[in-house]
CSV table of C-alpha atoms and ligand atoms in Angstrom, one decimal:
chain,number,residue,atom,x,y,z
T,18,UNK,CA,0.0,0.0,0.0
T,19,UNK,CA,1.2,3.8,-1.2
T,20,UNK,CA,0.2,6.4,1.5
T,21,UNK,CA,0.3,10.1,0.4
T,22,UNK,CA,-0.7,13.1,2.3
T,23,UNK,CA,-2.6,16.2,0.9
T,24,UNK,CA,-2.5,19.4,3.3
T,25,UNK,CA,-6.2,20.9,3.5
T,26,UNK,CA,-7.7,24.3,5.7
T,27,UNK,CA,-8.8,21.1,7.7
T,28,UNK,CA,-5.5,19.6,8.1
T,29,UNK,CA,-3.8,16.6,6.6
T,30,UNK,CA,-5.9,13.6,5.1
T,31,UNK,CA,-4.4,10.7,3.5
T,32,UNK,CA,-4.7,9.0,0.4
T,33,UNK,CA,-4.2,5.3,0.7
T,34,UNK,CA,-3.3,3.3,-2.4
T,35,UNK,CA,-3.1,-0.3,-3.1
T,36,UNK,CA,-4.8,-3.6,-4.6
T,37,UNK,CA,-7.6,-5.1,-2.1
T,38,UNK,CA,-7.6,-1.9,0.0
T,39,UNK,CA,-12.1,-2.1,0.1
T,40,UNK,CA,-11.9,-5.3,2.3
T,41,UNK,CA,-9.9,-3.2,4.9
T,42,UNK,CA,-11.6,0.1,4.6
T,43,UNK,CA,-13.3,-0.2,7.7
T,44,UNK,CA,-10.1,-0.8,9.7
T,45,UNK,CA,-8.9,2.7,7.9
T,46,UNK,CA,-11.3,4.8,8.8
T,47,UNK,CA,-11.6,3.5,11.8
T,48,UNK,CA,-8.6,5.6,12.4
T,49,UNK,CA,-9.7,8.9,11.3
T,50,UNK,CA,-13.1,8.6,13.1
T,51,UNK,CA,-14.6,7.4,16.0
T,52,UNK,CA,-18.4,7.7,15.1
T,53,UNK,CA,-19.8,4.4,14.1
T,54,UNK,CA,-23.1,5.5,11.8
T,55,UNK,CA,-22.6,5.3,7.8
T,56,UNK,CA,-24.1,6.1,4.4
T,57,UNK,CA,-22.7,4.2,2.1
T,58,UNK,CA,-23.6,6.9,-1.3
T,59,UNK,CA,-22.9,4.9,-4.6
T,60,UNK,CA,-24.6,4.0,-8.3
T,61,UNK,CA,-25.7,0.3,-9.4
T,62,UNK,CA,-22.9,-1.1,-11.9
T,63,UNK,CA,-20.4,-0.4,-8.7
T,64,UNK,CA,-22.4,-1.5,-5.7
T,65,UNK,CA,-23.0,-5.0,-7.7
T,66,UNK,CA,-19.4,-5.7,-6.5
T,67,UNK,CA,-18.5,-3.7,-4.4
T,68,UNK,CA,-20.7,-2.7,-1.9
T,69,UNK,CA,-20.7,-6.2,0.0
T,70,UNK,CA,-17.1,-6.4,0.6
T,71,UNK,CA,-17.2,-2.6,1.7
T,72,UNK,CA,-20.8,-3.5,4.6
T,73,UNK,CA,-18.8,-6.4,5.4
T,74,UNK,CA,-15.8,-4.5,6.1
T,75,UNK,CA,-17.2,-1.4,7.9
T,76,UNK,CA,-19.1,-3.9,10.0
T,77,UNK,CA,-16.3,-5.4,11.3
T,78,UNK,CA,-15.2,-2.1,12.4
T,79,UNK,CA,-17.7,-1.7,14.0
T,80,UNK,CA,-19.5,0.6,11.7
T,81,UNK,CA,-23.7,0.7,11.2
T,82,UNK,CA,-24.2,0.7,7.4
T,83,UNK,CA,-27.0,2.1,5.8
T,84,UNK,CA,-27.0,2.5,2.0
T,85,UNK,CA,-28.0,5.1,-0.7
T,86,UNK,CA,-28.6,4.3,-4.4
T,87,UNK,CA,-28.0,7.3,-7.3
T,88,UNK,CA,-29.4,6.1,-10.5
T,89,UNK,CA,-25.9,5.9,-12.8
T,90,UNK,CA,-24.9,8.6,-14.8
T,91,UNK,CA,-24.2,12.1,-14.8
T,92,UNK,CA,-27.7,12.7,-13.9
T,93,UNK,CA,-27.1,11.8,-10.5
T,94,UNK,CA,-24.9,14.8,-9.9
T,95,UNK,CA,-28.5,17.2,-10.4
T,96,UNK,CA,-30.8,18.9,-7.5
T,97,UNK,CA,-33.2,16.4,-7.7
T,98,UNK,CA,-30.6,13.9,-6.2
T,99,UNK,CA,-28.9,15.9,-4.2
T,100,UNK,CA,-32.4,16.6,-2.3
T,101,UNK,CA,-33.0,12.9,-2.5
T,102,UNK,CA,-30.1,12.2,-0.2
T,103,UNK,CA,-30.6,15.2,1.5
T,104,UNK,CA,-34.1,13.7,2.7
T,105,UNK,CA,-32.5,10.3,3.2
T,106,UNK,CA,-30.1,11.4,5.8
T,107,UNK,CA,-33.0,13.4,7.7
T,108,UNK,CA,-35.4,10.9,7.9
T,109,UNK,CA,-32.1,8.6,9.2
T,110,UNK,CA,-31.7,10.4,11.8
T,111,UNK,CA,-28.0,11.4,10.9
T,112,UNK,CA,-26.2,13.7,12.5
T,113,UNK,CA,-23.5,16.3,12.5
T,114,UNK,CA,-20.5,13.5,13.5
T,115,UNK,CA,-22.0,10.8,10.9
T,116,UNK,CA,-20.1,10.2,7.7
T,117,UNK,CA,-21.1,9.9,3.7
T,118,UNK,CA,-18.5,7.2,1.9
T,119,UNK,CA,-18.8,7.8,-1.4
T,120,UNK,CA,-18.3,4.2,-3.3
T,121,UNK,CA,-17.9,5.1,-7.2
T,122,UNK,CA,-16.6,7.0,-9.5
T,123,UNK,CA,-16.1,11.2,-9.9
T,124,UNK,CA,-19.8,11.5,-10.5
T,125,UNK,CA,-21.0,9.8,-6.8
T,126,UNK,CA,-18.1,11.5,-5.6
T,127,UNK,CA,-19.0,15.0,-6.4
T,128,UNK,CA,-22.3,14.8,-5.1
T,129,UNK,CA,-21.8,13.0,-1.9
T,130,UNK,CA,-19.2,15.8,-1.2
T,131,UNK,CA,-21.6,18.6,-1.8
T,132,UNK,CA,-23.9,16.9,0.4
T,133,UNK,CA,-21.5,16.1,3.0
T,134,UNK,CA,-20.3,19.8,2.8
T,135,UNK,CA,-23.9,21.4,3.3
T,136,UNK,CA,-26.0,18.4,5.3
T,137,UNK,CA,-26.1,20.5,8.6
T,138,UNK,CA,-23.4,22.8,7.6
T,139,UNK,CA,-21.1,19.9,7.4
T,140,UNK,CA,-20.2,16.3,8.1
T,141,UNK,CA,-17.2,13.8,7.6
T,142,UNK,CA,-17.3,11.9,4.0
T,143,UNK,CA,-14.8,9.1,2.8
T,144,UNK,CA,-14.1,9.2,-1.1
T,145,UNK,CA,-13.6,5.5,-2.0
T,146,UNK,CA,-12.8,5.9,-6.2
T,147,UNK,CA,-13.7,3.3,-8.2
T,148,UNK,CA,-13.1,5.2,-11.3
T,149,UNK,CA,-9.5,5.5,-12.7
T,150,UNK,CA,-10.5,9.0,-13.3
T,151,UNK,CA,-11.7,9.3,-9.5
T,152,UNK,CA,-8.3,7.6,-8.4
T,153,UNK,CA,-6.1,9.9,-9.5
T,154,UNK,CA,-8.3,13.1,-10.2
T,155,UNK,CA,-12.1,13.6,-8.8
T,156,UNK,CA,-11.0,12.2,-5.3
T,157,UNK,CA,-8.2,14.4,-4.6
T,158,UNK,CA,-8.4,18.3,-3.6
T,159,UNK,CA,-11.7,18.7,-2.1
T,160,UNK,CA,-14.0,20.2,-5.3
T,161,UNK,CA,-17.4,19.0,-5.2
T,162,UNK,CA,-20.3,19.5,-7.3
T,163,UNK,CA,-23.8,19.5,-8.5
T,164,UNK,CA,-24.8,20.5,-12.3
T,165,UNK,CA,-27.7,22.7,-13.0
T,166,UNK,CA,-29.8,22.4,-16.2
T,167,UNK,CA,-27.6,25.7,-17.0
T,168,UNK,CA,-24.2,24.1,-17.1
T,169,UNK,CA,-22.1,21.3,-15.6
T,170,UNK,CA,-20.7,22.0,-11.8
T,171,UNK,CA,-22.8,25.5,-11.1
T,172,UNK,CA,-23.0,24.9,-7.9
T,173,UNK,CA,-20.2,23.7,-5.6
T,174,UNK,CA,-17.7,23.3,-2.6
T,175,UNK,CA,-13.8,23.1,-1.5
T,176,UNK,CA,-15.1,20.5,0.9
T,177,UNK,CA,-11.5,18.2,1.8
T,178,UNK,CA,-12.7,14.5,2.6
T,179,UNK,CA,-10.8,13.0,5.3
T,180,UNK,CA,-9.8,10.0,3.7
T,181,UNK,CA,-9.3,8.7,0.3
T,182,UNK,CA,-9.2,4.9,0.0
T,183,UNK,CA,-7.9,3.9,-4.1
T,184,UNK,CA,-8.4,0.3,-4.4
T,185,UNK,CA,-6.3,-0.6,-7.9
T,186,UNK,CA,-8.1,-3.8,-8.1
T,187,UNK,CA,-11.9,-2.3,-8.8
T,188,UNK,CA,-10.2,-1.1,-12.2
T,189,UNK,CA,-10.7,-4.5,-13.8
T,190,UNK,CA,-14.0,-4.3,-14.2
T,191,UNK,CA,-14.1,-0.6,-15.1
T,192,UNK,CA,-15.9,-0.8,-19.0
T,193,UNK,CA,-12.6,-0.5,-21.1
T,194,UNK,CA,-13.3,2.8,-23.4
T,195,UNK,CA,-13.5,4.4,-19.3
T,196,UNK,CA,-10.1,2.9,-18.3
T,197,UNK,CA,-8.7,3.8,-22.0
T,198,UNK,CA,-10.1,7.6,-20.9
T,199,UNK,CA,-9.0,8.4,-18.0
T,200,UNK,CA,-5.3,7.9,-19.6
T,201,UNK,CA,-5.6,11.6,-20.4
T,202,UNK,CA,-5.4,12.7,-17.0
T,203,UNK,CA,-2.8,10.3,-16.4
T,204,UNK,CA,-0.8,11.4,-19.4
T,205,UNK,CA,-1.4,15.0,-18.5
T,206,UNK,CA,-0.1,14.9,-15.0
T,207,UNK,CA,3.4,13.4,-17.1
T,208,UNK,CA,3.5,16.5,-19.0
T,209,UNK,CA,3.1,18.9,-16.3
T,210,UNK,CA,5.6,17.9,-13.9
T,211,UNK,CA,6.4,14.2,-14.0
T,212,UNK,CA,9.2,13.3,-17.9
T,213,UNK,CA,9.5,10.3,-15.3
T,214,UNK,CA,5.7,9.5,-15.6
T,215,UNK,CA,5.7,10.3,-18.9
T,216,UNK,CA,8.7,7.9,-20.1
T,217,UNK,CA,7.2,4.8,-17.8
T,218,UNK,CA,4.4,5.3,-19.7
T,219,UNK,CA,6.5,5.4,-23.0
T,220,UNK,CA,7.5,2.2,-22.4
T,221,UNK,CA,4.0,0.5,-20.8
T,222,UNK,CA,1.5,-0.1,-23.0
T,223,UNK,CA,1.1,-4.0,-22.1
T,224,UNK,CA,1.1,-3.4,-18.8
T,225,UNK,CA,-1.8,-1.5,-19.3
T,226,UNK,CA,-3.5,-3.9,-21.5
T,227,UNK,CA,-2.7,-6.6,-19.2
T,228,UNK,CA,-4.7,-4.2,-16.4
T,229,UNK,CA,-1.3,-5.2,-14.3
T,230,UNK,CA,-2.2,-4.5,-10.8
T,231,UNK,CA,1.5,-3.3,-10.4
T,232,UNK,CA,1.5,-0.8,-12.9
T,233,UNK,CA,-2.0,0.8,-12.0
T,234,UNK,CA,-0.6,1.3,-8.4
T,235,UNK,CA,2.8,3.2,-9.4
T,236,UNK,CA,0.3,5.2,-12.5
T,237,UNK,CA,-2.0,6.1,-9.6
T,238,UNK,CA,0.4,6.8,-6.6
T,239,UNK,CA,2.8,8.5,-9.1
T,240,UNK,CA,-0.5,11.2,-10.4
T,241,UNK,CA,-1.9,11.5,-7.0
T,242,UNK,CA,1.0,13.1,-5.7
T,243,UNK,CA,1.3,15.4,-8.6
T,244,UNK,CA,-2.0,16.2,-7.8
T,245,UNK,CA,-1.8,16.2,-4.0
T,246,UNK,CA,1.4,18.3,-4.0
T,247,UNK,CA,-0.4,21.1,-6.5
T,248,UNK,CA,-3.7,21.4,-4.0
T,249,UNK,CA,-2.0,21.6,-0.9
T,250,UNK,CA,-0.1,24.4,-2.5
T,251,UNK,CA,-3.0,26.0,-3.8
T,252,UNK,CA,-6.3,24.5,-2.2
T,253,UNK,CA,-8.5,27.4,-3.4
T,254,UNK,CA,-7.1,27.8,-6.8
T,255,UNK,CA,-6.2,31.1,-6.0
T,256,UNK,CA,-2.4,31.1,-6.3
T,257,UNK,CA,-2.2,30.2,-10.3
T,258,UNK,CA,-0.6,26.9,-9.5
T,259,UNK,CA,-3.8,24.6,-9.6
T,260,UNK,CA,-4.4,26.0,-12.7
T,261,UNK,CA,-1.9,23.9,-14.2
T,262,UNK,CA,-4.4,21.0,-13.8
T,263,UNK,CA,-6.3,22.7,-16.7
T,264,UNK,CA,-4.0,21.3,-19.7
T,265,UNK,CA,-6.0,20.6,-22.5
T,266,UNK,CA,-9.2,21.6,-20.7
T,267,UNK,CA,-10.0,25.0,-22.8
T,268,UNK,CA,-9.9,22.8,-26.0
T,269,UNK,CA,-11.8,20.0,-23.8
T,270,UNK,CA,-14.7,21.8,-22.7
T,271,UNK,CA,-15.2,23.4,-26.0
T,272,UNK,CA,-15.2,19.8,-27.9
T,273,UNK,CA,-17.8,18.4,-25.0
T,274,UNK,CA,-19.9,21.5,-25.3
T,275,UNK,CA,-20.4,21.4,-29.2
T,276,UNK,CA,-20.9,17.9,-28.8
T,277,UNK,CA,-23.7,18.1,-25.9
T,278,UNK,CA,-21.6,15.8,-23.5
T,279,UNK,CA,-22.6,13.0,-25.1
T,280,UNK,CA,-19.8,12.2,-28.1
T,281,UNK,CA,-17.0,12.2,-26.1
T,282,UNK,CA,-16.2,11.2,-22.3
T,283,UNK,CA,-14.4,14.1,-20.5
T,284,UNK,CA,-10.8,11.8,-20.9
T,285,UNK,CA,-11.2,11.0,-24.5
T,286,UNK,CA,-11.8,15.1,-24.8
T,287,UNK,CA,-9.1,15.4,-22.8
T,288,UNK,CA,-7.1,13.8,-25.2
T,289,UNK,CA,-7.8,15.7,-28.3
T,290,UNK,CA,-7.2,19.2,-25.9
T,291,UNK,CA,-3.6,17.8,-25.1
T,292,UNK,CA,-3.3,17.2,-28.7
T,293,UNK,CA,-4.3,20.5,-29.5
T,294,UNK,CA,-2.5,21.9,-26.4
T,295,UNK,CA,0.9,20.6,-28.0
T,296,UNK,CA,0.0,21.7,-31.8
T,297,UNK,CA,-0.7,25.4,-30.4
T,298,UNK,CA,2.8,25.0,-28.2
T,299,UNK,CA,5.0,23.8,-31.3
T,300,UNK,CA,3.1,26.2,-33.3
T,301,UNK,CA,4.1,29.5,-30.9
T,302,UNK,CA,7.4,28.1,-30.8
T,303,UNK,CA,7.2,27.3,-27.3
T,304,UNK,CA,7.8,24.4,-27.7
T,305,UNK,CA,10.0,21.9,-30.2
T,306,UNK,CA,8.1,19.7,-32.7
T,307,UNK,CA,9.7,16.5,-31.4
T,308,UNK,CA,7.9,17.7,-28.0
T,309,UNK,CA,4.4,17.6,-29.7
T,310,UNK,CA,5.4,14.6,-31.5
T,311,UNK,CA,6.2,13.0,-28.3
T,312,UNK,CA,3.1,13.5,-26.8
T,313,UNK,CA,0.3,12.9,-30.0
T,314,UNK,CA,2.3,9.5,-29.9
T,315,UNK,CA,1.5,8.5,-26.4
T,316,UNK,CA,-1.8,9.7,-26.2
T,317,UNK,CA,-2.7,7.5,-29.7
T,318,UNK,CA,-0.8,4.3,-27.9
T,319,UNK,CA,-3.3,4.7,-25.2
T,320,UNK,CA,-5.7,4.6,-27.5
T,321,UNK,CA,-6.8,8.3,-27.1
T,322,UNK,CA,-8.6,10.3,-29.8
T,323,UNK,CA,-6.1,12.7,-30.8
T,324,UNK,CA,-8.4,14.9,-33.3
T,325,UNK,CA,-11.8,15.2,-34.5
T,326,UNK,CA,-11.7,14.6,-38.0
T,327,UNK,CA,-15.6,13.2,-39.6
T,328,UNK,CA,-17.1,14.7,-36.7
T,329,UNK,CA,-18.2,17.6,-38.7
T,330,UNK,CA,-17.8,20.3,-35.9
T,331,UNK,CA,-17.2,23.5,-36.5
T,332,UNK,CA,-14.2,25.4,-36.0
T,333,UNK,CA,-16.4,28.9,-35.2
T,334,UNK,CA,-18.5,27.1,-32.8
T,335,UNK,CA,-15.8,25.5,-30.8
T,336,UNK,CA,-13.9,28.7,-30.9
T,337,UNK,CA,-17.2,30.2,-29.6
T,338,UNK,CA,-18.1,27.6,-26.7
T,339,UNK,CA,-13.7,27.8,-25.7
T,340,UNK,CA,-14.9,31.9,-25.3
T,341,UNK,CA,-18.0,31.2,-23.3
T,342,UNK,CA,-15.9,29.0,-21.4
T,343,UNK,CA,-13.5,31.5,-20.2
T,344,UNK,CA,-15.8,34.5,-19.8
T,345,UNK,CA,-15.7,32.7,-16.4
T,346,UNK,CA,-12.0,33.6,-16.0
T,347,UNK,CA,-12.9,37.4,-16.7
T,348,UNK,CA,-12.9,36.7,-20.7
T,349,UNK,CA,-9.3,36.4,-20.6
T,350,UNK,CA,-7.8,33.6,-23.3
T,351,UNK,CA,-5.5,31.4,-21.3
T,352,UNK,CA,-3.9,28.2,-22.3
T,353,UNK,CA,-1.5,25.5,-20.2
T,354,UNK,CA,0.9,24.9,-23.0
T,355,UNK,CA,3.9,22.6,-22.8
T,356,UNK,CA,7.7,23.5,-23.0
T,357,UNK,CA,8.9,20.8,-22.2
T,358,UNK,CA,8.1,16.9,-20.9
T,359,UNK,CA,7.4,17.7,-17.8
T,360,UNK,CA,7.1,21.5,-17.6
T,361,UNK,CA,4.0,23.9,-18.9
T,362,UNK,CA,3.9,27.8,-19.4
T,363,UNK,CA,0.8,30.2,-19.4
T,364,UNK,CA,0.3,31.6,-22.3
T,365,UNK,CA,-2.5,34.2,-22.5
T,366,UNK,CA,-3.7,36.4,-25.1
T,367,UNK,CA,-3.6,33.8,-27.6
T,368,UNK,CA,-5.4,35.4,-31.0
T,369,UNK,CA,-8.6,33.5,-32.0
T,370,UNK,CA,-6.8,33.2,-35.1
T,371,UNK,CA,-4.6,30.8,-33.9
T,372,UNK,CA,-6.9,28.7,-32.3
T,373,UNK,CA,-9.0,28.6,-35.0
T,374,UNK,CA,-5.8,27.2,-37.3
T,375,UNK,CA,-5.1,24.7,-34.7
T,376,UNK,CA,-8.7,23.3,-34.7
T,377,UNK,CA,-8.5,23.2,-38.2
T,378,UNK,CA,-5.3,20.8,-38.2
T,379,UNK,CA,-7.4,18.8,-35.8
T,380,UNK,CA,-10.0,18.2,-38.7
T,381,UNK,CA,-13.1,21.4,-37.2
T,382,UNK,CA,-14.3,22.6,-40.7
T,383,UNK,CA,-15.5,26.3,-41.7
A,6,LIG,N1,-14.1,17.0,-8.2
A,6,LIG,C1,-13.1,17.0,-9.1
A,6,LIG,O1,-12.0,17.5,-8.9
A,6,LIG,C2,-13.4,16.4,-10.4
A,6,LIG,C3,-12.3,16.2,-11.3
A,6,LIG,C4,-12.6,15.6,-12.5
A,6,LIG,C5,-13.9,15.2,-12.8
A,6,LIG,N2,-14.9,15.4,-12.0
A,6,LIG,C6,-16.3,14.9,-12.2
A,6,LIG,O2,-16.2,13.5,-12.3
A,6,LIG,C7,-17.3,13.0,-13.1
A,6,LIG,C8,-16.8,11.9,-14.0
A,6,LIG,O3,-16.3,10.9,-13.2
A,6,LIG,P1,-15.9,9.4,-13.8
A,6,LIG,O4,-15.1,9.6,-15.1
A,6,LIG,O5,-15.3,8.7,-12.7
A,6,LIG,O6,-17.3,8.8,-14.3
A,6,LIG,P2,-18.5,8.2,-13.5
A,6,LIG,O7,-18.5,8.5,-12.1
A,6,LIG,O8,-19.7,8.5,-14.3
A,6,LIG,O9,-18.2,6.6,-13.8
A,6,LIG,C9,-18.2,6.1,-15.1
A,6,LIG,C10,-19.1,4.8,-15.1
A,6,LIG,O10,-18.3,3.7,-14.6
A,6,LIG,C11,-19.1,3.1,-13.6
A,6,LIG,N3,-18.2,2.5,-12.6
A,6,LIG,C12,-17.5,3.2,-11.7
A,6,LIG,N4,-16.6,2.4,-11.1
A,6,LIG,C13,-16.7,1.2,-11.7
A,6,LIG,C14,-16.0,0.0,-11.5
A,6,LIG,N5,-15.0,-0.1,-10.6
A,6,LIG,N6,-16.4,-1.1,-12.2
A,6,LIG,C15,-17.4,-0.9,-13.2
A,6,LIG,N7,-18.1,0.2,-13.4
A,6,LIG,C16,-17.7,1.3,-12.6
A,6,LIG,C17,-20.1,4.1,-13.1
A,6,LIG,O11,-21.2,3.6,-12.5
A,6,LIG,C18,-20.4,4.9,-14.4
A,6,LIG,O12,-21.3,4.1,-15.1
A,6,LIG,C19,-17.8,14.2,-13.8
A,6,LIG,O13,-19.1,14.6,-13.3
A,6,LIG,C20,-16.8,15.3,-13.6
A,6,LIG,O14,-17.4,16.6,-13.5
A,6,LIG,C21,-14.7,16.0,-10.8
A,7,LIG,ZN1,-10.3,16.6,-16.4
């Protein structure tokens, strides 16, 4: 097991990583709380495994178990399930010191945080990721959400969970196009700050297909302290350095937006904005073409999309959703672009001209 420590307003909380970690939970947070009542917050396709060995191990804790079902999908991250749960936990009788585990991916995740950061101001919450996505991304650094009808993650906390429990071995039965997906997080934590990352994974594509347990928990460990490290720098966002998280996510929101949500999953977008992250990079001069070429080629070995070519989306509405997008961030145009394996510049005031050129060579048409 791989233990790393994130630094929240709350103090430190620890992320615990390793294969079979579920059938121990309850002797884990055990440690980090002494209140015995439970709700178990997860989605069907996970609990079918899962949520046995996780009852039986909270139980042996000592823990009371109750559970709470989201339909699966994004749409469990709206109001309507939020006050769902909301109503559960009243009519349970929990209180202030009970605890939400969230068992599932980023989508249970989110929404049993918000719930655990509002329910009576504020109770404990677990995040147990089941996702690949979750393990080395949704779980970490305390952002929690609920969509409105308006827009994805409208409404939301910093709410730090006080223990993160990664068990490598759920990934096997993660749906392969999700595994394949949540490579582009992986592959963009290499980029930012980790050329070791990124040649391991130069050099591990059958480990990968193989689901090697082994190679999953140094992948994981290796992006969750990239991840750890940048939000307990910056826990708020508010110090420029979280933003580094955000390579390829410009591009990335602007493909899911034109596309509804529903062509791509947030990796695979992902993907095509580290793609497009690099062409703009080599294309400013920031930085070499053997740097871009270097990173199109991993993100196709992991079987990433790495343009949008026959998709028939347009270059003037991506351009136009990427705008909307950052209105957010004052209207300002601001890209994460590589210089180097392992290091990423801001570049701002990018001219819509470019982008518009660099969607083109990624197959948009006029
Ligand atoms: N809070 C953050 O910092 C943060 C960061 C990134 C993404 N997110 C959010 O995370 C969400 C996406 O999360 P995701 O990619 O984990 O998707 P997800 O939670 O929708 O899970 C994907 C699918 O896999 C199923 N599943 C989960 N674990 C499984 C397992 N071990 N075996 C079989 N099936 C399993 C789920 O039921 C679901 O059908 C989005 O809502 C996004 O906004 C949050
Ligand atoms: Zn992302």
């Amino acid at each position: 097991m791989k233990t790393i420590q994130v630094q929240s307003r709350n103090g430190k909380y620890s992320i615990l990583i390793g294969d079979g970690l579920l059938g121990e939970a309850g002797s884990h947070i055990k440690k980090v709380s002494a209140e015995s009542r439970v709700m178990i917050v997860t989605q069907p396709p996970v609990a079918r495994n899962y949520l046995q060995p996780l009852i039986a191990s909270l139980r042996k804790s000592g823990f009371d178990c109750e559970t709470h079902h989201l339909p699966d999908g994004e749409t469990a991250k709206s109001q309507r399930e939020m006050f769902h749960l909301y109503e559960r936990l009243l009519k349970g009788g929990f209180e202030r010191r009970d605890m939400l585990v969230a068992l599932g991916g980023g989508v249970v995740g989110d929404l049993a945080g918000f719930v655990a950061a509002t329910y009576l101001r504020g109770v404990p919450y677990v995040q147990i990721g089941t996702t690949l996505l979750a393990q080395v991304d949704s779980s970490i650094g305390g952002k929690t959400a609920v969509n409105l009808q308006e827009g994805k993650n409208l409404i939301g906390a910093f709410n730090p969970p006080i223990l993160v429990i990664s068990d490598t071995g759920v990934l096997k039965s993660l749906p392969p196009r999700e595994l394949r997906a949540s490579m582009g997080e992986v592959v963009k934590y290499g980029i930012i700050r980790s050329p070791r990352l990124f040649s391991m994974l130069e050099k591990s594509e059958a480990l990968f297909a193989k689901k090697d347990a082994f190679f999953f928990e140094s992948v994981i460990a290796e992006s969750a302290k990239i991840k750890a490290g940048i939000v307990s720098r910056d826990e708020f966002e508010t110090k420029k350095e979280r933003m580094i998280l955000n390579l390829g996510h410009t591009f990335a929101h602007g493909f899911e937006q034109v596309t509804g949500y529903k062509r791509f999953l947030h990796g695979e977008a992902v993907g095509i904005g580290i793609a497009a992250a690099a062409k703009l990079a080599a294309a400013l001069k920031i930085c070499p073409a053997s740097v871009e070429k270097r990173i199109v080629n991993i993100l196709v070995r992991y079987g990433l999309p790495v343009h949008i070519k026959g998709c028939g989306l347009k270059a003037a509405s991506i351009l136009d959703a990427m705008m909307r997008d950052k209105k957010k961030q004052h209207g300002r145009l601001r890209f994460i672009l590589p210089s180097a394996i392992g290091k990423v510049v801001v570049a701002e005031n990018v001219s819509a001209a470019k982008i518009g050129q660099i969607l083109k060579s990624l197959g948009a048409v006029s």
